[in-house]
GROMACS .gro file of C-alpha atoms in nm:
model
  198
    1MET     CA    1   0.000   0.000   0.000
    2PRO     CA    2   0.155   0.334  -0.103
    3ARG     CA    3   0.228   0.593   0.166
    4THR     CA    4   0.002   0.895   0.203
    5PRO     CA    5   0.151   1.243   0.150
    6GLU     CA    6   0.121   1.297   0.528
    7GLU     CA    7   0.325   0.982   0.599
    8ASN     CA    8   0.590   1.089   0.348
    9ASP     CA    9   0.611   1.430   0.511
   10ARG     CA   10   0.641   1.277   0.859
   11ILE     CA   11   0.924   1.049   0.744
   12ARG     CA   12   1.096   1.340   0.572
   13GLN     CA   13   1.077   1.560   0.882
   14ALA     CA   14   1.202   1.276   1.106
   15SER     CA   15   1.498   1.216   0.875
   16LYS     CA   16   1.586   1.587   0.868
   17GLU     CA   17   1.565   1.604   1.246
   18LYS     CA   18   1.802   1.308   1.275
   19ILE     CA   19   2.046   1.477   1.036
   20ARG     CA   20   2.031   1.808   1.227
   21ALA     CA   21   2.093   1.628   1.559
   22ALA     CA   22   2.395   1.448   1.411
   23ALA     CA   23   2.528   1.772   1.263
   24MET     CA   24   2.485   1.958   1.592
   25GLU     CA   25   2.676   1.691   1.782
   26LEU     CA   26   2.963   1.697   1.532
   27PHE     CA   27   2.975   2.076   1.500
   28MET     CA   28   3.004   2.098   1.879
   29LYS     CA   29   3.273   1.832   1.903
   30GLN     CA   30   3.496   1.911   1.607
   31GLY     CA   31   3.374   2.246   1.476
   32PHE     CA   32   3.184   2.346   1.160
   33TYR     CA   33   3.481   2.356   0.923
   34ALA     CA   34   3.632   2.026   1.040
   35THR     CA   35   3.302   1.841   0.993
   36SER     CA   36   3.231   1.693   0.651
   37ILE     CA   37   2.902   1.587   0.494
   38SER     CA   38   3.035   1.228   0.508
   39ASP     CA   39   3.086   1.265   0.885
   40ILE     CA   40   2.729   1.388   0.930
   41ALA     CA   41   2.578   1.113   0.712
   42LYS     CA   42   2.773   0.847   0.902
   43LYS     CA   43   2.669   0.988   1.239
   44ALA     CA   44   2.304   1.006   1.126
   45GLY     CA   45   2.322   0.647   0.997
   46ILE     CA   46   2.224   0.733   0.642
   47SER     CA   47   2.399   0.746   0.306
   48LYS     CA   48   2.563   1.065   0.182
   49GLY     CA   49   2.332   1.053  -0.120
   50LEU     CA   50   2.024   1.051   0.103
   51LEU     CA   51   2.160   1.345   0.304
   52TYR     CA   52   2.203   1.542  -0.019
   53ASN     CA   53   1.841   1.460  -0.094
   54TYR     CA   54   1.749   1.681   0.203
   55TYR     CA   55   2.030   1.937   0.210
   56LYS     CA   56   2.254   2.084  -0.060
   57GLY     CA   57   2.545   2.094   0.187
   58LYS     CA   58   2.640   2.164   0.546
   59GLU     CA   59   2.591   2.538   0.492
   60GLU     CA   60   2.221   2.486   0.419
   61LEU     CA   61   2.203   2.253   0.716
   62LEU     CA   62   2.354   2.513   0.949
   63SER     CA   63   2.122   2.778   0.808
   64GLU     CA   64   1.817   2.565   0.892
   65MET     CA   65   1.954   2.496   1.242
   66VAL     CA   66   1.995   2.868   1.309
   67GLU     CA   67   1.645   2.942   1.177
   68ALA     CA   68   1.504   2.672   1.407
   69ARG     CA   69   1.693   2.824   1.702
   70ILE     CA   70   1.551   3.168   1.629
   71ARG     CA   71   1.198   3.022   1.601
   72GLU     CA   72   1.241   2.869   1.949
   73VAL     CA   73   1.337   3.205   2.097
   74VAL     CA   74   1.055   3.387   1.915
   75LYS     CA   75   0.807   3.128   2.045
   76VAL     CA   76   0.904   3.205   2.407
   77MET     CA   77   0.857   3.578   2.340
   78GLU     CA   78   0.520   3.526   2.170
   79GLU     CA   79   0.398   3.312   2.458
   80ALA     CA   80   0.515   3.579   2.705
   81VAL     CA   81   0.330   3.855   2.515
   82ILE     CA   82  -0.011   3.694   2.567
   83LEU     CA   83   0.028   3.708   2.946
   84GLU     CA   84  -0.162   3.997   3.101
   85LYS     CA   85   0.089   4.150   3.343
   86PRO     CA   86   0.442   4.264   3.248
   87ASN     CA   87   0.602   4.104   3.553
   88GLU     CA   88   0.440   3.774   3.451
   89GLN     CA   89   0.585   3.820   3.101
   90LEU     CA   90   0.930   3.874   3.250
   91LYS     CA   91   0.894   3.571   3.475
   92TYR     CA   92   0.796   3.360   3.174
   93ILE     CA   93   1.107   3.475   2.987
   94VAL     CA   94   1.331   3.389   3.285
   95ASN     CA   95   1.182   3.042   3.327
   96GLY     CA   96   1.181   2.972   2.951
   97ALA     CA   97   1.543   3.080   2.901
   98ILE     CA   98   1.688   2.904   3.206
   99ASP     CA   99   1.491   2.580   3.158
  100ASN     CA  100   1.595   2.564   2.792
  101ILE     CA  101   1.964   2.608   2.876
  102HIS     CA  102   1.943   2.359   3.160
  103LYS     CA  103   1.802   2.093   2.922
  104ASN     CA  104   2.056   2.163   2.645
  105PRO     CA  105   2.366   2.338   2.787
  106GLU     CA  106   2.591   2.226   2.502
  107VAL     CA  107   2.350   2.364   2.241
  108HIS     CA  108   2.362   2.704   2.411
  109ARG     CA  109   2.744   2.695   2.402
  110PHE     CA  110   2.731   2.615   2.031
  111TYR     CA  111   2.507   2.911   1.945
  112LEU     CA  112   2.702   3.139   2.178
  113HIS     CA  113   3.018   3.046   1.988
  114LEU     CA  114   2.841   3.104   1.657
  115GLN     CA  115   2.728   3.443   1.784
  116THR     CA  116   3.086   3.557   1.842
  117GLN     CA  117   3.249   3.478   1.508
  118PRO     CA  118   3.499   3.730   1.364
  119GLU     CA  119   3.379   3.962   1.085
  120ALA     CA  120   3.645   3.813   0.856
  121ASP     CA  121   3.471   3.476   0.860
  122GLU     CA  122   3.249   3.533   0.558
  123GLU     CA  123   3.079   3.196   0.589
  124LEU     CA  124   2.968   3.213   0.952
  125ILE     CA  125   2.936   3.587   1.012
  126LYS     CA  126   2.589   3.597   0.851
  127TYR     CA  127   2.465   3.361   1.123
  128THR     CA  128   2.632   3.577   1.387
  129HIS     CA  129   2.433   3.874   1.254
  130LEU     CA  130   2.107   3.677   1.249
  131LEU     CA  131   2.146   3.569   1.611
  132ILE     CA  132   2.251   3.917   1.728
  133GLY     CA  133   1.955   4.068   1.540
  134GLU     CA  134   1.718   3.840   1.726
  135ASN     CA  135   1.882   3.927   2.059
  136THR     CA  136   1.828   4.295   1.978
  137ARG     CA  137   1.457   4.235   1.919
  138GLN     CA  138   1.434   4.055   2.253
  139PHE     CA  139   1.608   4.343   2.425
  140GLU     CA  140   1.361   4.598   2.281
  141PHE     CA  141   1.070   4.379   2.392
  142GLN     CA  142   1.214   4.370   2.746
  143CYS     CA  143   1.256   4.749   2.742
  144LYS     CA  144   0.880   4.784   2.681
  145ILE     CA  145   0.808   4.548   2.970
  146PHE     CA  146   1.019   4.754   3.210
  147GLU     CA  147   0.860   5.074   3.079
  148ILE     CA  148   0.512   4.939   3.157
  149MET     CA  149   0.637   4.832   3.500
  150GLY     CA  150   0.714   5.199   3.569
  151GLU     CA  151   1.093   5.183   3.573
  152LYS     CA  152   1.251   5.531   3.555
  153GLU     CA  153   1.517   5.410   3.312
  154PRO     CA  154   1.370   5.105   3.138
  155ARG     CA  155   1.657   5.063   2.888
  156LYS     CA  156   1.918   5.056   3.163
  157ARG     CA  157   1.704   4.819   3.366
  158SER     CA  158   1.658   4.593   3.061
  159LEU     CA  159   2.031   4.601   2.995
  160TYR     CA  160   2.102   4.499   3.354
  161PHE     CA  161   1.835   4.227   3.338
  162SER     CA  162   1.981   4.089   3.013
  163SER     CA  163   2.331   4.094   3.158
  164VAL     CA  164   2.223   3.901   3.466
  165LEU     CA  165   2.015   3.648   3.267
  166GLN     CA  166   2.284   3.596   3.001
  167GLY     CA  167   2.545   3.551   3.275
  168ILE     CA  168   2.330   3.288   3.443
  169MET     CA  169   2.277   3.111   3.110
  170LEU     CA  170   2.652   3.109   3.046
  171MET     CA  171   2.724   2.967   3.392
  172ILE     CA  172   2.461   2.693   3.349
  173SER     CA  173   2.604   2.596   3.009
  174THR     CA  174   2.954   2.585   3.161
  175TYR     CA  175   2.872   2.410   3.492
  176PRO     CA  176   2.537   2.235   3.424
  177GLN     CA  177   2.575   1.980   3.704
  178LYS     CA  178   2.677   2.224   3.976
  179PHE     CA  179   2.432   2.508   3.924
  180PRO     CA  180   2.142   2.557   4.174
  181ILE     CA  181   1.882   2.614   3.899
  182GLU     CA  182   1.565   2.663   4.103
  183GLU     CA  183   1.734   2.876   4.367
  184ILE     CA  184   1.884   3.109   4.107
  185LYS     CA  185   1.553   3.133   3.916
  186LYS     CA  186   1.379   3.241   4.238
  187GLN     CA  187   1.649   3.500   4.301
  188ILE     CA  188   1.631   3.668   3.958
  189ILE     CA  189   1.250   3.657   3.962
  190ARG     CA  190   1.250   3.815   4.310
  191GLU     CA  191   1.484   4.093   4.193
  192PHE     CA  192   1.319   4.181   3.861
  193CYS     CA  193   0.962   4.050   3.853
  194ASN     CA  194   0.809   4.125   4.192
  195LYS     CA  195   0.758   4.499   4.148
  196SER     CA  196   0.390   4.584   4.202
  197ILE     CA  197   0.217   4.716   3.890
  198VAL     CA  198   0.008   5.033   3.918
   0.00000   0.00000   0.00000
């Protein structure tokens, strides 16, 4: 019995997810440039020909991984927006960011590394700009939250909040087994999210 279009699509998406997971693992271990398409195909347990059926090369693969990462971040922001109170929005961002890093600390390290590529790297710098652009949008969204919360200097407050949250995320990704996740979440929420709203 022939497969339905839905079944074909499900199989295709599952295969692409397996390829992206293999690529991520290899990029983190040996770096983007040292990883070949053959390495990725072998790690994913498929033929090189089949991999090329889904991706033209590792550049297209990396591009799709970065787009997926940005969609994850945007989703957290969109879910925060629908909450009624700004301090609840901020709390949602804190929990979403820290929980995500705690589940996948090595993935955060990978994107952090990608975000800090030198301008001379013509291949990777476009992804650096994409990730920084998304961070800028997040920052502006946080500024509006602090403005609604009545902060006298919302941009400075947002900058401080981002610095604290990014620092926590870096520490979790560096020392994932030794970090008191829940205790630190309570502390940052207490400092930034408990201001009463007029």
